[in-house]
Amino acid sequence: MSFRDWQSVQEEVLRRIHAREWRQGELIPTEAELAQEFGCARTTVNRALRALAEAGLLDRKRKAGTRVAAAPVAKATLDIAIIRQEVAARGAKYGYQLIDRSMMRAPAAVRGAMQVTANCKTLHVQALHMANATPYALEDRWIDCEVVPQALVEPFDTISANEWLLQHVPYTHGDIAISAKAADADEAAHLCCPEQAALLAIDRLTWDGTRAVTKVRLLFRPEHELRTEL
Amino acid sequence: MSFRDWQSVQEEVLRRIHAREWRQGELIPTEAELAQEFGCARTTVNRALRALAEAGLLDRKRKAGTRVAAAPVAKATLDIAIIRQEVAARGAKYGYQLIDRSMMRAPAAVRGAMQVTANCKTLHVQALHMANATPYALEDRWIDCEVVPQALVEPFDTISANEWLLQHVPYTHGDIAISAKAADADEAAHLCCPEQAALLAIDRLTWDGTRAVTKVRLLFRPEHELRTEL
DNA sequence: CAGTGGTCTAGACCACAGG
DNA sequence: CTGTGGTCTAGACCACTGG
């Protein structure tokens, strides 16, 4: 019985965890021991165990060894693409419609989240993304024009801010929050759904270093689902 | 200028992407070339580029080389823990309350998703998770007792099915769907919120091989948010 | 066919943390 | 101090796929 590539080592380790040969919280053999047992290099065992640790199934600590994670925190990965591609991936025809584009002072809540001052120049862009001519998502966005001056001359009438920003503005990291929200009158009108309908909301705040680039809320139609695997 | 560990190689590559030294869709140098430039082994460059490819920033193909991803699909990772731990992590006191536990025929929709027959023995468990004595999440679960016979003798009155299953039943993979749902009368009563309030719903279907183990819907209070980073 | 990434190896040194 | 995982190296072979 020998396992010569890291995938088969990983499978064997997974099998032992599922079969409860190695119990939750229990210490498993060291990399060197497993390498000897499996007849492969320690590097190969390391690759397999590291992948499982990243997936949350193992806890590894120097000197302390490797344990089967007591509470396997599942990592569900959401792929967040440009909305146009998302719609296309569902086999629907993408449509875009600009609702509003204007310089305005952001509400206090938005200024707070973006950490900008009250008189910071911000651009507000609101637009509707459509799939097969029916509403798909409502985008409500604030852009800090001191960070992204190019946005001042971009009309956003044919290309969405969503797409334009991803392609033209670098960022270092972002925060995402997913929640549910009842549709207000305005949102219901744009999304062609009843007022008070339960909408899925994705809020994203994007940073370049220490400065907020943009804050966006995407509201999806009631039946919308985010899908992923475990 | 030399970059001797994979993290610094990764940072340098990231810098060049952000600085647009390497444009979107553009071919970047081969691993061997970069290794020479950076004064390190090809393995080290490989480690850095592989990590960036997993993060969705690079597209790699044998023979075709490595390109900067045209549409950087952001991967947001949600950590899905046992609810008791989730509540504890927020610094609140966890509470648990069983609402219903009974053998019953699952609705057609549930049977379809779990791919079981109409007369399959299924256990229905409904329970409330609480934080600081206020409702936190409503759990509505179906368990296939042919796959998990031990569940038949488990009362689920002090330990939640959520936690018991994770600790006692192995699984191979799962599907997750996140959506928004308006509270019906029953749900509103349990969660102490107005009827029609917008709730965040997480549906999870867990498999062991080709057999469905359990299907669960978790409904969270209106103000609940799932947070993650990019 | 040949260029590129994917992986394995044996050995080495290092960083961290338990005892 | 010592055991464990984390990483780097140089070299090798392989698998895929573009031309």
Coordinates of C-alpha atoms (C1' of nucleotides) in Angstrom, one line a residue:
Chain A
M1 CA 0.0 0.0 0.0
S2 CA 1.8 3.1 -1.1
F3 CA 0.5 6.6 -1.9
R4 CA 2.9 8.4 -4.2
D5 CA 1.2 11.6 -5.1
W6 CA -0.2 14.3 -2.7
Q7 CA -3.8 13.8 -3.9
S8 CA -3.8 10.2 -3.0
V9 CA -2.2 10.9 0.4
Q10 CA -4.9 13.5 0.9
E11 CA -7.6 11.0 0.1
E12 CA -6.2 8.4 2.4
V13 CA -6.0 10.9 5.3
L14 CA -9.6 12.0 4.5
R15 CA -10.7 8.4 4.6
R16 CA -9.1 7.8 8.0
I17 CA -10.8 10.9 9.3
H18 CA -14.2 9.9 7.9
A19 CA -13.8 6.4 9.1
R20 CA -13.0 7.7 12.6
E21 CA -9.6 5.9 12.5
W22 CA -8.3 9.2 13.7
R23 CA -10.8 10.8 16.1
Q24 CA -11.7 14.4 16.5
G25 CA -9.1 16.4 18.4
E26 CA -6.7 13.5 18.2
L27 CA -3.1 13.8 17.3
I28 CA -2.1 12.1 14.1
P29 CA 1.3 10.9 13.2
T30 CA 4.0 13.4 12.2
E31 CA 4.8 14.2 8.6
A32 CA 8.0 12.1 8.8
E33 CA 6.1 9.0 10.1
L34 CA 3.4 9.3 7.5
A35 CA 6.1 9.8 4.8
Q36 CA 7.7 6.6 5.8
E37 CA 4.4 4.7 6.0
F38 CA 3.2 6.0 2.6
G39 CA 6.6 5.5 1.0
C40 CA 6.9 9.1 -0.2
A41 CA 8.9 12.2 0.6
R42 CA 7.9 14.3 3.6
T43 CA 7.3 17.3 1.2
T44 CA 4.5 15.3 -0.4
V45 CA 2.8 14.6 2.9
N46 CA 3.2 18.2 3.8
R47 CA 1.5 19.3 0.7
A48 CA -1.5 17.1 1.4
L49 CA -1.8 18.0 5.1
R50 CA -1.4 21.7 4.4
A51 CA -4.3 21.6 1.9
L52 CA -6.5 19.9 4.5
A53 CA -5.5 22.4 7.1
E54 CA -6.4 25.2 4.8
A55 CA -9.8 23.5 4.3
G56 CA -10.3 23.6 8.0
L57 CA -10.1 19.8 8.6
L58 CA -6.8 19.7 10.4
D59 CA -5.2 22.0 13.0
R60 CA -1.5 22.2 12.7
K61 CA 1.0 23.7 15.1
R62 CA 4.8 23.5 15.2
K63 CA 6.0 21.2 17.9
A64 CA 2.5 20.4 19.0
G65 CA 1.8 18.3 15.9
T66 CA -1.3 17.9 13.7
R67 CA -4.8 17.2 15.1
V68 CA -8.1 16.4 13.5
A69 CA -10.1 19.6 13.9
A70 CA -12.6 19.3 16.7
A71 CA -15.2 21.5 15.0
P72 CA -14.6 21.3 11.3
V73 CA -15.4 24.9 10.4
A74 CA -16.7 24.6 6.9
K75 CA -15.3 27.0 4.4
A76 CA -17.8 27.9 1.8
T77 CA -16.3 29.9 -1.0
L78 CA -18.5 32.4 -2.9
D79 CA -17.3 33.4 -6.4
I80 CA -18.1 37.0 -6.9
A81 CA -17.9 37.9 -10.5
I82 CA -18.9 40.8 -12.6
I83 CA -22.6 40.8 -12.8
R84 CA -22.7 40.8 -16.6
Q85 CA -20.7 37.5 -16.6
E86 CA -22.9 36.1 -13.8
V87 CA -26.0 36.7 -16.0
A88 CA -24.3 35.3 -19.0
A89 CA -23.3 32.2 -17.1
R90 CA -26.9 31.6 -16.4
G91 CA -27.6 31.6 -20.1
A92 CA -29.5 34.8 -20.0
K93 CA -29.1 38.0 -22.1
Y94 CA -27.6 40.8 -20.1
G95 CA -29.1 44.3 -20.0
Y96 CA -27.9 47.4 -18.3
Q97 CA -29.8 50.6 -17.4
L98 CA -28.4 53.7 -15.7
I99 CA -30.8 55.2 -13.2
D100 CA -28.8 58.0 -11.7
R101 CA -25.3 59.4 -11.8
S102 CA -24.6 62.5 -9.8
M103 CA -22.1 64.1 -7.5
M104 CA -23.6 64.3 -4.1
R105 CA -22.8 64.3 -0.4
A106 CA -23.0 60.8 0.9
P107 CA -25.3 60.0 3.8
A108 CA -23.6 59.9 7.2
A109 CA -23.7 56.1 7.4
V110 CA -21.9 55.8 4.1
R111 CA -19.3 58.4 5.0
G112 CA -18.7 56.6 8.3
A113 CA -18.2 53.3 6.6
M114 CA -15.8 54.8 4.0
Q115 CA -14.1 56.9 6.6
V116 CA -14.4 60.1 4.5
T117 CA -15.2 63.7 5.7
A118 CA -18.5 65.3 5.1
N119 CA -17.3 67.5 2.3
C120 CA -15.5 64.7 0.4
K121 CA -16.4 64.6 -3.2
T122 CA -18.4 61.5 -3.8
L123 CA -20.1 60.2 -6.9
H124 CA -23.4 58.3 -6.6
V125 CA -24.3 55.8 -9.2
Q126 CA -27.5 53.8 -9.3
A127 CA -28.2 51.3 -12.0
L128 CA -30.2 48.2 -12.9
H129 CA -28.8 45.0 -14.1
M130 CA -31.1 42.9 -16.2
A131 CA -31.4 39.3 -17.4
N132 CA -33.6 38.6 -20.4
A133 CA -35.1 42.1 -20.1
T134 CA -36.3 41.5 -16.5
P135 CA -34.7 43.1 -13.5
Y136 CA -31.8 41.1 -11.9
A137 CA -30.1 43.3 -9.5
L138 CA -30.2 46.9 -8.3
E139 CA -26.8 48.5 -7.8
D140 CA -26.4 51.5 -5.5
R141 CA -22.9 52.8 -5.3
W142 CA -20.7 55.5 -3.9
I143 CA -17.3 56.3 -5.3
D144 CA -14.7 58.5 -3.6
C145 CA -13.6 60.8 -6.4
E146 CA -10.5 61.9 -4.6
V147 CA -9.3 58.3 -4.8
V148 CA -10.7 57.6 -8.3
P149 CA -10.7 60.9 -10.2
Q150 CA -11.1 59.1 -13.5
A151 CA -14.7 58.3 -12.5
L152 CA -15.6 62.0 -12.9
V153 CA -15.4 61.7 -16.7
E154 CA -16.9 58.3 -17.0
P155 CA -20.6 58.4 -17.9
F156 CA -21.5 54.8 -16.8
D157 CA -24.3 54.8 -19.3
T158 CA -23.2 51.7 -21.2
I159 CA -20.7 50.1 -18.9
S160 CA -21.7 49.5 -15.3
A161 CA -19.7 50.9 -12.5
N162 CA -19.4 47.4 -11.3
E163 CA -17.5 46.4 -14.3
W164 CA -15.6 49.6 -15.0
L165 CA -14.1 49.7 -11.5
L166 CA -13.0 46.2 -11.5
Q167 CA -11.2 46.7 -14.8
H168 CA -9.7 50.1 -14.1
V169 CA -9.2 50.6 -10.4
P170 CA -6.8 48.5 -8.3
Y171 CA -7.7 47.5 -4.8
T172 CA -6.0 45.7 -2.0
H173 CA -8.9 44.2 -0.1
G174 CA -12.6 44.4 0.7
D175 CA -15.3 43.7 3.2
I176 CA -18.5 41.9 2.3
A177 CA -21.7 41.6 4.2
I178 CA -24.7 39.5 3.2
S179 CA -28.1 40.2 4.6
A180 CA -31.8 40.3 3.9
K181 CA -33.8 43.4 3.4
A182 CA -37.4 44.2 2.8
A183 CA -38.0 46.2 -0.4
D184 CA -39.0 49.8 0.0
A185 CA -41.2 51.5 -2.5
D186 CA -38.4 52.7 -4.7
E187 CA -36.6 49.3 -4.8
A188 CA -39.8 47.4 -5.4
A189 CA -40.5 49.6 -8.4
H190 CA -37.1 49.1 -10.0
L191 CA -37.0 45.4 -9.3
C192 CA -40.7 44.9 -10.3
C193 CA -41.6 43.1 -7.1
P194 CA -44.0 43.8 -4.3
E195 CA -43.2 46.3 -1.7
Q196 CA -41.8 44.5 1.5
A197 CA -40.6 41.6 -0.5
A198 CA -37.5 39.9 1.0
L199 CA -34.5 40.9 -1.0
L200 CA -31.0 39.5 -0.8
A201 CA -28.5 42.3 -0.1
I202 CA -24.8 42.2 -0.7
D203 CA -22.8 45.1 0.6
R204 CA -19.2 45.5 -0.4
L205 CA -16.7 48.0 0.7
T206 CA -13.5 48.1 -1.3
W207 CA -10.2 49.5 -0.1
D208 CA -6.9 50.4 -1.7
G209 CA -4.5 50.5 1.2
T210 CA -6.1 52.6 3.9
R211 CA -8.5 54.5 1.6
A212 CA -12.0 53.4 0.7
V213 CA -12.4 53.3 -3.0
T214 CA -16.1 52.5 -3.3
K215 CA -19.1 51.2 -1.4
V216 CA -21.8 49.3 -3.1
R217 CA -25.1 47.6 -2.2
L218 CA -26.5 45.1 -4.6
L219 CA -30.1 44.1 -4.1
F220 CA -31.3 41.0 -5.8
R221 CA -34.8 39.8 -6.7
P222 CA -36.7 37.8 -4.1
E223 CA -36.1 34.4 -5.6
H224 CA -32.4 35.0 -6.0
E225 CA -30.0 32.5 -4.5
L226 CA -26.3 32.4 -3.8
R227 CA -25.0 28.9 -4.3
T228 CA -21.8 27.3 -3.3
E229 CA -20.4 24.0 -2.2
L230 CA -18.8 22.7 0.9
Chain B
M1 CA 16.7 43.1 -5.6
S2 CA 16.0 39.6 -4.6
F3 CA 13.0 37.8 -3.2
R4 CA 13.9 34.7 -1.4
D5 CA 10.7 33.4 0.1
W6 CA 7.4 32.7 -1.6
Q7 CA 5.5 35.4 0.3
S8 CA 7.8 38.1 -0.9
V9 CA 7.6 36.8 -4.5
Q10 CA 3.8 36.8 -4.1
E11 CA 3.9 40.4 -2.9
E12 CA 6.1 41.5 -5.8
V13 CA 3.8 39.8 -8.3
L14 CA 0.8 41.4 -6.7
R15 CA 2.5 44.8 -6.8
R16 CA 3.1 44.5 -10.5
I17 CA -0.5 43.5 -11.2
H18 CA -1.8 46.4 -9.1
A19 CA 0.7 48.8 -10.7
R20 CA -0.5 47.6 -14.1
E21 CA 3.1 46.7 -15.0
W22 CA 1.4 43.5 -16.1
R23 CA -1.9 44.2 -17.8
Q24 CA -5.1 42.2 -17.5
G25 CA -5.1 39.2 -19.9
E26 CA -1.4 39.7 -20.5
L27 CA 1.1 36.8 -20.4
I28 CA 3.7 37.1 -17.6
P29 CA 7.2 35.6 -17.7
T30 CA 7.5 31.9 -17.1
E31 CA 8.4 30.4 -13.8
A32 CA 11.9 29.7 -14.9
E33 CA 12.4 33.3 -16.0
L34 CA 11.0 34.7 -12.8
A35 CA 13.1 32.4 -10.7
Q36 CA 16.2 33.7 -12.4
E37 CA 15.1 37.3 -12.0
F38 CA 14.2 36.9 -8.3
G39 CA 17.2 34.8 -7.5
C40 CA 15.3 31.8 -6.1
A41 CA 14.3 28.3 -7.1
R42 CA 11.5 27.7 -9.5
T43 CA 9.7 25.8 -6.8
T44 CA 9.4 29.0 -4.8
V45 CA 8.0 30.9 -7.7
N46 CA 5.6 28.1 -8.4
R47 CA 4.3 28.2 -4.8
A48 CA 3.6 32.0 -5.0
L49 CA 2.0 31.8 -8.4
R50 CA -0.1 28.8 -7.5
A51 CA -1.5 30.6 -4.5
L52 CA -2.4 33.6 -6.6
A53 CA -4.1 31.3 -9.2
E54 CA -6.1 29.7 -6.4
A55 CA -7.2 33.2 -5.3
G56 CA -8.4 33.8 -8.8
L57 CA -5.9 36.5 -9.8
L58 CA -4.0 34.5 -12.3
D59 CA -4.9 32.0 -15.0
R60 CA -2.4 29.3 -15.6
K61 CA -2.3 26.7 -18.3
R62 CA 0.5 24.3 -19.3
K63 CA 2.2 25.4 -22.4
A64 CA 0.1 28.5 -22.7
G65 CA 1.7 30.1 -19.7
T66 CA 0.4 32.4 -17.0
R67 CA -1.9 35.3 -17.6
V68 CA -3.3 38.0 -15.3
A69 CA -6.9 37.1 -14.9
A70 CA -9.1 39.4 -17.1
A71 CA -12.0 39.4 -14.7
P72 CA -10.6 38.8 -11.2
V73 CA -13.4 36.6 -9.8
A74 CA -13.3 37.4 -6.2
K75 CA -13.4 34.4 -3.8
A76 CA -15.1 35.3 -0.6
T77 CA -14.9 32.5 1.9
L78 CA -17.6 32.1 4.5
D79 CA -16.7 30.3 7.6
I80 CA -19.6 28.1 8.7
A81 CA -19.2 27.0 12.2
I82 CA -21.4 25.2 14.7
I83 CA -24.0 27.8 15.8
R84 CA -23.2 27.5 19.4
Q85 CA -19.6 28.6 18.6
E86 CA -20.8 31.3 16.4
V87 CA -22.9 32.8 19.2
A88 CA -20.1 32.4 21.7
A89 CA -17.7 34.1 19.3
R90 CA -19.9 37.1 19.4
G91 CA -19.6 37.2 23.1
A92 CA -23.2 36.2 23.8
K93 CA -24.6 33.4 26.0
Y94 CA -25.8 30.5 23.9
G95 CA -29.2 29.0 24.5
Y96 CA -31.0 26.1 22.8
Q97 CA -34.6 25.1 22.7
L98 CA -36.1 22.1 21.0
I99 CA -39.4 22.8 19.3
D100 CA -40.3 19.6 17.6
R101 CA -38.8 16.2 17.0
S102 CA -40.8 13.6 15.2
M103 CA -40.7 11.0 12.5
M104 CA -42.7 12.2 9.6
R105 CA -42.9 11.9 5.9
A106 CA -40.9 14.7 4.3
P107 CA -42.6 17.1 1.9
A108 CA -42.2 16.4 -1.7
A109 CA -39.7 19.2 -2.2
V110 CA -37.5 17.9 0.5
R111 CA -37.7 14.3 -0.7
G112 CA -36.8 15.5 -4.2
A113 CA -33.7 17.4 -3.0
M114 CA -32.6 14.5 -0.8
Q115 CA -33.4 12.0 -3.5
V116 CA -35.3 9.7 -1.2
T117 CA -38.5 7.8 -1.8
A118 CA -41.9 8.8 -0.4
N119 CA -41.9 6.1 2.3
C120 CA -38.3 6.7 3.4
K121 CA -38.1 7.1 7.2
T122 CA -37.2 10.7 7.9
L123 CA -36.8 12.5 11.2
H124 CA -37.9 16.1 11.4
V125 CA -36.2 18.3 14.0
Q126 CA -37.1 21.9 14.6
A127 CA -35.2 24.0 17.2
L128 CA -34.4 27.5 18.2
H129 CA -30.9 28.8 18.8
M130 CA -30.6 31.7 21.1
A131 CA -28.1 34.4 22.0
N132 CA -28.5 36.1 25.4
A133 CA -32.0 34.7 25.7
T134 CA -33.2 36.3 22.5
P135 CA -33.8 34.2 19.3
Y136 CA -30.8 33.9 17.0
A137 CA -31.7 31.3 14.4
L138 CA -34.5 28.9 13.6
E139 CA -33.3 25.5 12.5
D140 CA -35.6 23.2 10.5
R141 CA -34.0 19.9 9.6
W142 CA -34.7 16.6 8.0
I143 CA -32.6 13.6 8.6
D144 CA -32.6 10.4 6.6
C145 CA -32.7 7.7 9.3
E146 CA -31.7 5.0 7.0
V147 CA -28.4 6.7 6.6
V148 CA -28.1 7.9 10.2
P149 CA -29.9 5.3 12.4
Q150 CA -28.2 6.6 15.5
A151 CA -30.4 9.7 15.2
L152 CA -33.4 7.6 16.1
V153 CA -32.3 7.3 19.7
E154 CA -30.9 10.8 20.1
P155 CA -33.4 13.2 21.8
F156 CA -31.9 16.4 20.6
D157 CA -33.2 18.1 23.7
T158 CA -30.0 19.5 25.0
I159 CA -27.6 19.2 22.1
S160 CA -28.7 20.6 18.8
A161 CA -28.9 18.4 15.7
N162 CA -26.6 21.0 14.1
E163 CA -23.9 20.1 16.6
W164 CA -24.6 16.4 17.0
L165 CA -24.5 15.6 13.3
L166 CA -21.2 17.5 12.8
Q167 CA -19.6 15.6 15.6
H168 CA -21.0 12.1 14.9
V169 CA -21.8 11.8 11.3
P170 CA -19.2 11.9 8.5
Y171 CA -20.0 13.5 5.2
T172 CA -18.2 14.0 2.0
H173 CA -19.6 17.2 0.6
G174 CA -22.5 19.6 0.7
D175 CA -24.5 22.2 -1.2
I176 CA -25.3 25.6 0.2
A177 CA -27.8 28.1 -0.9
I178 CA -28.2 31.6 0.6
S179 CA -31.4 33.5 0.0
A180 CA -33.8 35.9 1.6
K181 CA -37.3 34.9 2.8
A182 CA -40.2 36.8 4.2
A183 CA -41.2 35.4 7.6
D184 CA -44.4 33.5 7.8
A185 CA -46.6 33.5 10.9
D186 CA -44.9 30.6 12.5
E187 CA -41.4 31.8 11.9
A188 CA -42.2 35.3 13.0
A189 CA -43.5 33.9 16.3
H190 CA -40.4 31.8 17.0
L191 CA -38.0 34.5 16.0
C192 CA -40.0 37.3 17.8
C193 CA -40.1 39.5 14.7
P194 CA -42.9 40.9 12.6
E195 CA -44.6 38.7 10.0
Q196 CA -43.2 39.4 6.5
A197 CA -39.9 40.5 8.0
A198 CA -37.0 39.8 5.7
L199 CA -35.0 36.9 7.0
L200 CA -31.7 35.5 5.8
A201 CA -32.0 31.8 4.9
I202 CA -29.2 29.3 4.6
D203 CA -30.1 26.0 3.1
R204 CA -27.7 23.2 3.4
L205 CA -27.8 19.7 1.9
T206 CA -25.2 17.3 3.2
W207 CA -24.1 14.2 1.4
D208 CA -22.1 11.1 2.3
G209 CA -21.1 9.7 -1.1
T210 CA -24.3 9.5 -3.1
R211 CA -26.7 9.5 -0.2
A212 CA -28.2 12.6 1.3
V213 CA -27.6 12.7 5.1
T214 CA -29.5 15.8 6.1
K215 CA -31.2 18.8 4.8
V216 CA -31.4 21.9 6.9
R217 CA -32.8 25.4 6.6
L218 CA -31.5 28.0 9.0
L219 CA -33.5 31.2 9.3
F220 CA -31.8 34.2 10.9
R221 CA -33.3 37.3 12.5
P222 CA -33.8 40.3 10.1
E223 CA -30.7 42.2 11.2
H224 CA -28.4 39.3 10.8
E225 CA -25.4 39.6 8.6
L226 CA -22.9 37.2 7.1
R227 CA -19.5 38.9 7.0
T228 CA -16.4 38.0 5.1
E229 CA -13.4 39.5 3.4
L230 CA -12.1 39.6 0.0
Chain C
dC1 C1' 6.8 18.1 -31.2
dA2 C1' 8.4 21.1 -27.7
dG3 C1' 7.3 24.6 -24.1
dT4 C1' 5.1 25.3 -19.9
dG5 C1' 3.3 24.3 -15.5
dG6 C1' 2.7 20.3 -12.0
dT7 C1' 4.8 17.5 -9.1
dC8 C1' 8.2 14.4 -6.6
dT9 C1' 12.6 13.8 -4.2
dA10 C1' 16.4 14.0 -0.8
dG11 C1' 18.4 16.9 2.0
dA12 C1' 18.9 21.0 4.5
dC13 C1' 18.0 24.9 7.6
dC14 C1' 14.8 27.6 10.1
dA15 C1' 10.9 29.2 13.3
dC16 C1' 8.1 28.3 16.6
dA17 C1' 6.4 26.5 20.9
dG18 C1' 6.1 22.7 24.4
dG19 C1' 8.4 20.8 28.3
Chain D
dC1 C1' 16.5 22.4 24.5
dT2 C1' 14.2 19.6 21.3
dG3 C1' 10.6 18.1 18.3
dT4 C1' 7.5 19.6 14.9
dG5 C1' 5.9 21.8 10.9
dG6 C1' 7.4 25.5 7.3
dT7 C1' 10.1 26.3 3.7
dC8 C1' 14.0 26.5 0.3
dT9 C1' 17.0 24.2 -3.1
dA10 C1' 18.6 21.8 -7.3
dG11 C1' 17.4 18.5 -10.2
dA12 C1' 14.4 15.5 -12.4
dC13 C1' 10.4 13.6 -14.8
dC14 C1' 5.8 14.0 -16.2
dA15 C1' 1.2 15.8 -18.3
dC16 C1' -1.0 18.7 -20.8
dT17 C1' -1.7 21.4 -24.8
dG18 C1' -0.5 24.9 -28.3
dG19 C1' 1.5 25.4 -32.7

